[in-house]
Coordinates of N, CA and C in Angstrom, one line a residue:
M1 N -26.2 55.1 -14.9 CA -27.6 53.9 -14.5 C -28.8 55.3 -14.3
F2 N -28.1 56.8 -14.0 CA -29.5 57.3 -13.6 C -30.0 58.0 -15.2
Y3 N -29.4 58.1 -15.9 CA -30.0 58.1 -17.3 C -30.8 56.8 -17.8
T4 N -30.8 56.1 -17.0 CA -31.6 54.7 -17.8 C -32.7 54.9 -17.0
Y5 N -33.0 55.4 -15.6 CA -34.2 55.4 -14.8 C -34.7 56.7 -15.4
Q6 N -34.2 58.1 -15.9 CA -34.9 59.3 -15.9 C -35.4 58.7 -17.7
K7 N -34.9 57.6 -18.2 CA -35.7 57.2 -19.5 C -36.9 56.0 -19.3
L8 N -36.6 55.3 -18.9 CA -37.8 54.9 -18.0 C -39.2 55.7 -17.9
I9 N -38.5 56.6 -16.9 CA -39.8 57.3 -15.9 C -40.6 57.9 -17.3
A10 N -39.8 58.6 -18.3 CA -40.1 59.6 -19.6 C -41.0 58.3 -20.6
L11 N -40.6 57.1 -20.5 CA -41.3 56.1 -21.5 C -42.7 56.3 -20.7
R12 N -42.9 55.8 -19.3 CA -43.7 55.5 -18.7 C -45.3 56.5 -18.5
K13 N -44.7 58.0 -18.8 CA -45.2 58.7 -18.8 C -45.9 59.1 -20.2
T14 N -45.2 58.7 -21.3 CA -45.6 58.4 -23.0 C -46.2 57.0 -23.2
Q15 N -46.1 56.2 -23.1 CA -46.6 55.0 -23.0 C -47.1 54.3 -22.2
P16 N -49.0 54.3 -22.2 CA -49.4 53.5 -21.2 C -49.3 52.5 -21.5
V17 N -49.2 51.9 -22.3 CA -49.1 50.1 -22.0 C -48.2 50.0 -21.2
L18 N -47.1 50.7 -20.6 CA -46.1 50.3 -19.5 C -46.9 50.4 -18.2
I19 N -48.0 51.0 -18.1 CA -48.7 51.2 -17.3 C -50.4 50.1 -16.7
W20 N -50.8 50.3 -17.9 CA -52.2 49.3 -18.2 C -51.8 48.3 -18.8
G21 N -50.7 47.7 -19.8 CA -51.2 46.9 -20.5 C -51.0 45.5 -19.5
D22 N -52.2 44.2 -20.4 CA -51.8 43.4 -19.7 C -50.6 42.5 -19.9
Y23 N -50.2 41.9 -18.6 CA -48.4 40.8 -18.5 C -48.3 39.8 -18.8
Q24 N -47.5 39.3 -20.2 CA -47.4 37.9 -20.1 C -46.2 37.2 -20.7
D25 N -45.7 36.6 -19.4 CA -44.4 36.0 -19.6 C -44.0 34.7 -20.7
L26 N -43.1 35.8 -21.7 CA -42.9 34.3 -22.1 C -42.0 33.2 -22.0
L27 N -41.3 33.3 -20.7 CA -40.1 32.6 -21.0 C -40.2 32.2 -19.4
P28 N -41.4 31.6 -19.0 CA -41.5 31.2 -17.4 C -40.5 30.2 -16.7
D29 N -40.0 29.6 -17.5 CA -38.8 28.5 -17.2 C -37.9 29.3 -17.5
S30 N -37.6 30.1 -17.8 CA -36.0 30.2 -17.9 C -35.6 31.0 -16.9
P31 N -34.0 30.2 -16.5 CA -33.4 31.4 -15.6 C -32.7 32.3 -16.1
S32 N -32.5 32.3 -16.9 CA -31.4 33.3 -17.4 C -31.8 34.3 -18.4
V33 N -32.9 34.5 -19.0 CA -33.4 35.4 -20.2 C -35.1 35.6 -19.6
W34 N -35.3 36.8 -19.1 CA -36.7 37.2 -19.2 C -37.1 37.8 -20.5
C35 N -38.3 37.6 -20.6 CA -39.0 37.9 -21.8 C -40.8 38.1 -21.5
Y36 N -41.0 39.0 -21.7 CA -42.1 39.2 -21.7 C -43.1 40.2 -22.8
R37 N -44.0 40.4 -22.4 CA -45.1 41.3 -23.5 C -45.8 42.2 -22.7
R38 N -46.4 43.1 -23.2 CA -47.7 43.5 -22.8 C -48.7 44.1 -23.6
Q39 N -50.0 44.0 -23.5 CA -50.5 44.6 -24.6 C -51.6 45.7 -23.9
W40 N -51.8 46.9 -24.9 CA -53.2 47.6 -24.3 C -53.3 48.1 -26.0
Q41 N -54.7 48.1 -25.5 CA -55.4 49.2 -27.1 C -54.5 49.5 -28.2
G42 N -54.3 48.1 -28.9 CA -53.4 48.1 -29.5 C -52.2 48.2 -29.6
Q43 N -51.5 48.5 -29.1 CA -49.8 48.5 -28.5 C -49.6 47.4 -27.7
T44 N -48.1 46.7 -28.1 CA -47.5 45.7 -27.9 C -46.2 46.2 -27.4
L45 N -45.9 46.2 -26.2 CA -44.6 45.8 -25.8 C -43.6 44.9 -25.5
L46 N -42.4 44.6 -25.8 CA -41.8 43.4 -26.4 C -40.6 43.8 -25.4
V47 N -40.4 42.9 -24.4 CA -39.0 43.5 -23.5 C -38.1 41.4 -23.5
V48 N -37.2 42.1 -23.7 CA -36.1 40.7 -23.1 C -34.8 41.6 -22.6
A49 N -34.4 40.7 -21.4 CA -33.4 40.7 -20.8 C -32.9 39.6 -20.6
N50 N -31.2 39.6 -20.6 CA -30.1 38.5 -20.3 C -30.1 39.0 -18.8
L51 N -30.6 37.9 -17.7 CA -30.1 38.2 -16.7 C -28.5 37.4 -16.4
S52 N -27.8 37.1 -17.0 CA -26.8 36.5 -16.8 C -25.8 37.0 -17.4
D53 N -24.4 36.8 -16.8 CA -23.4 37.2 -17.1 C -22.4 36.9 -18.1
Q54 N -23.6 35.7 -18.6 CA -22.7 35.0 -20.1 C -24.0 35.6 -21.0
C55 N -22.8 34.8 -22.7 CA -24.4 35.2 -23.5 C -25.7 34.1 -23.8
Q56 N -26.6 34.7 -24.2 CA -27.4 33.9 -24.2 C -28.4 34.3 -25.1
E57 N -28.6 32.8 -25.9 CA -29.5 32.6 -27.2 C -30.7 33.1 -27.1
W58 N -31.7 34.1 -27.8 CA -33.0 34.3 -27.8 C -33.7 33.8 -29.0
H59 N -35.1 33.3 -28.9 CA -35.6 33.3 -30.1 C -37.1 34.0 -29.8
P60 N -37.5 34.9 -30.4 CA -38.4 35.6 -30.1 C -39.7 34.8 -30.7
P61 N -40.6 34.8 -29.6 CA -42.3 34.5 -30.3 C -42.3 35.0 -31.9
H62 N -43.7 34.5 -32.6 CA -43.9 34.7 -33.7 C -44.1 36.3 -33.9
I63 N -43.4 37.0 -34.3 CA -43.6 38.5 -34.2 C -43.9 38.9 -35.7
K64 N -45.3 40.0 -36.0 CA -45.6 40.4 -37.3 C -45.5 42.0 -37.1
G65 N -45.4 42.7 -37.8 CA -46.0 44.2 -37.7 C -44.5 45.1 -37.8
Q66 N -45.0 46.4 -37.3 CA -43.5 47.1 -37.4 C -43.1 47.6 -36.1
W67 N -42.1 47.5 -35.5 CA -41.2 47.8 -34.3 C -40.6 48.7 -34.2
Q68 N -40.2 49.4 -32.9 CA -39.5 50.1 -33.0 C -38.4 50.0 -31.4
A69 N -37.2 50.0 -31.6 CA -36.5 50.0 -30.2 C -36.7 50.7 -29.5
L70 N -37.3 50.7 -28.3 CA -37.5 52.3 -27.2 C -36.1 51.9 -26.2
L71 N -35.9 51.2 -26.1 CA -34.4 51.2 -25.0 C -33.5 49.7 -25.1
H72 N -32.3 50.2 -24.8 CA -31.6 48.9 -24.7 C -30.0 49.7 -23.9
N73 N -29.1 48.4 -23.3 CA -28.2 48.7 -22.7 C -27.0 48.8 -23.6
Y74 N -27.1 48.7 -24.6 CA -25.9 48.6 -25.7 C -25.6 49.6 -26.7
G75 N -24.6 49.5 -27.5 CA -24.9 50.7 -28.2 C -25.4 51.1 -29.5
E76 N -25.6 49.4 -30.0 CA -26.6 49.2 -31.0 C -27.4 48.2 -31.1
V77 N -29.3 48.4 -31.6 CA -29.4 47.3 -31.0 C -30.7 47.1 -32.6
A78 N -30.7 45.6 -32.8 CA -31.9 45.1 -34.1 C -33.0 45.8 -34.0
S79 N -33.7 46.8 -34.9 CA -34.8 47.5 -34.9 C -36.1 46.7 -34.7
Q80 N -36.0 45.3 -35.2 CA -36.9 44.5 -35.0 C -36.6 43.1 -33.9
P81 N -37.5 42.7 -33.5 CA -37.6 41.4 -32.9 C -37.1 40.6 -33.7
A82 N -35.4 39.7 -33.2 CA -35.1 38.9 -34.3 C -34.2 37.6 -33.2
A83 N -34.1 35.9 -33.6 CA -33.5 35.6 -33.4 C -32.0 36.3 -33.0
M84 N -31.3 36.5 -31.8 CA -30.1 36.8 -31.5 C -29.2 36.2 -30.6
T85 N -28.3 36.8 -30.2 CA -27.1 36.2 -29.0 C -27.4 37.3 -28.2
L86 N -28.0 37.2 -27.2 CA -27.8 38.6 -26.2 C -26.4 38.6 -25.7
R87 N -26.1 39.9 -25.2 CA -24.8 39.7 -24.5 C -24.9 40.1 -23.3
P88 N -24.4 39.9 -22.3 CA -24.1 39.8 -20.8 C -24.7 40.9 -20.3
F89 N -26.1 40.6 -19.7 CA -27.2 41.7 -19.1 C -27.6 42.6 -20.2
E90 N -27.6 42.5 -21.2 CA -28.3 43.0 -22.2 C -29.7 43.0 -22.1
A91 N -30.7 44.3 -22.1 CA -32.1 44.2 -21.9 C -31.9 45.3 -23.3
I92 N -33.1 44.8 -24.4 CA -34.1 45.8 -25.1 C -35.5 45.5 -24.9
W93 N -36.1 47.1 -25.4 CA -37.5 47.1 -25.1 C -38.0 47.6 -26.5
W94 N -39.2 46.7 -27.4 CA -39.2 46.9 -28.4 C -41.0 47.5 -28.4
L95 N -41.5 48.6 -29.2 CA -43.0 49.0 -29.5 C -43.2 48.7 -30.7
Q96 N -44.4 47.7 -30.8 CA -45.1 47.8 -31.5 C -46.2 48.8 -32.3
R97 N -46.2 49.1 -33.6 CA -47.0 50.6 -33.6 C -48.3 49.7 -33.9

């Protein structure tokens, strides 16, 4: 847990989109999956998190361009946002360049 917070603080210092980006909730009616986008000066951050102890299906919004996985809490992660089954309490942050 401590390592995750260290990484979050470091990302906040290097990725202004985390501070200044416009927030858009992409699944406002979902009780189990939290998905949002932040955009600022040509950068887009896409975050998806499974808030439950059960696997959840997730289908991303229309995605274009090159993405990089910035943060995740499981050993492996898709480099590009794509339809997937989110594992219990899984969270992934992608940055579009």
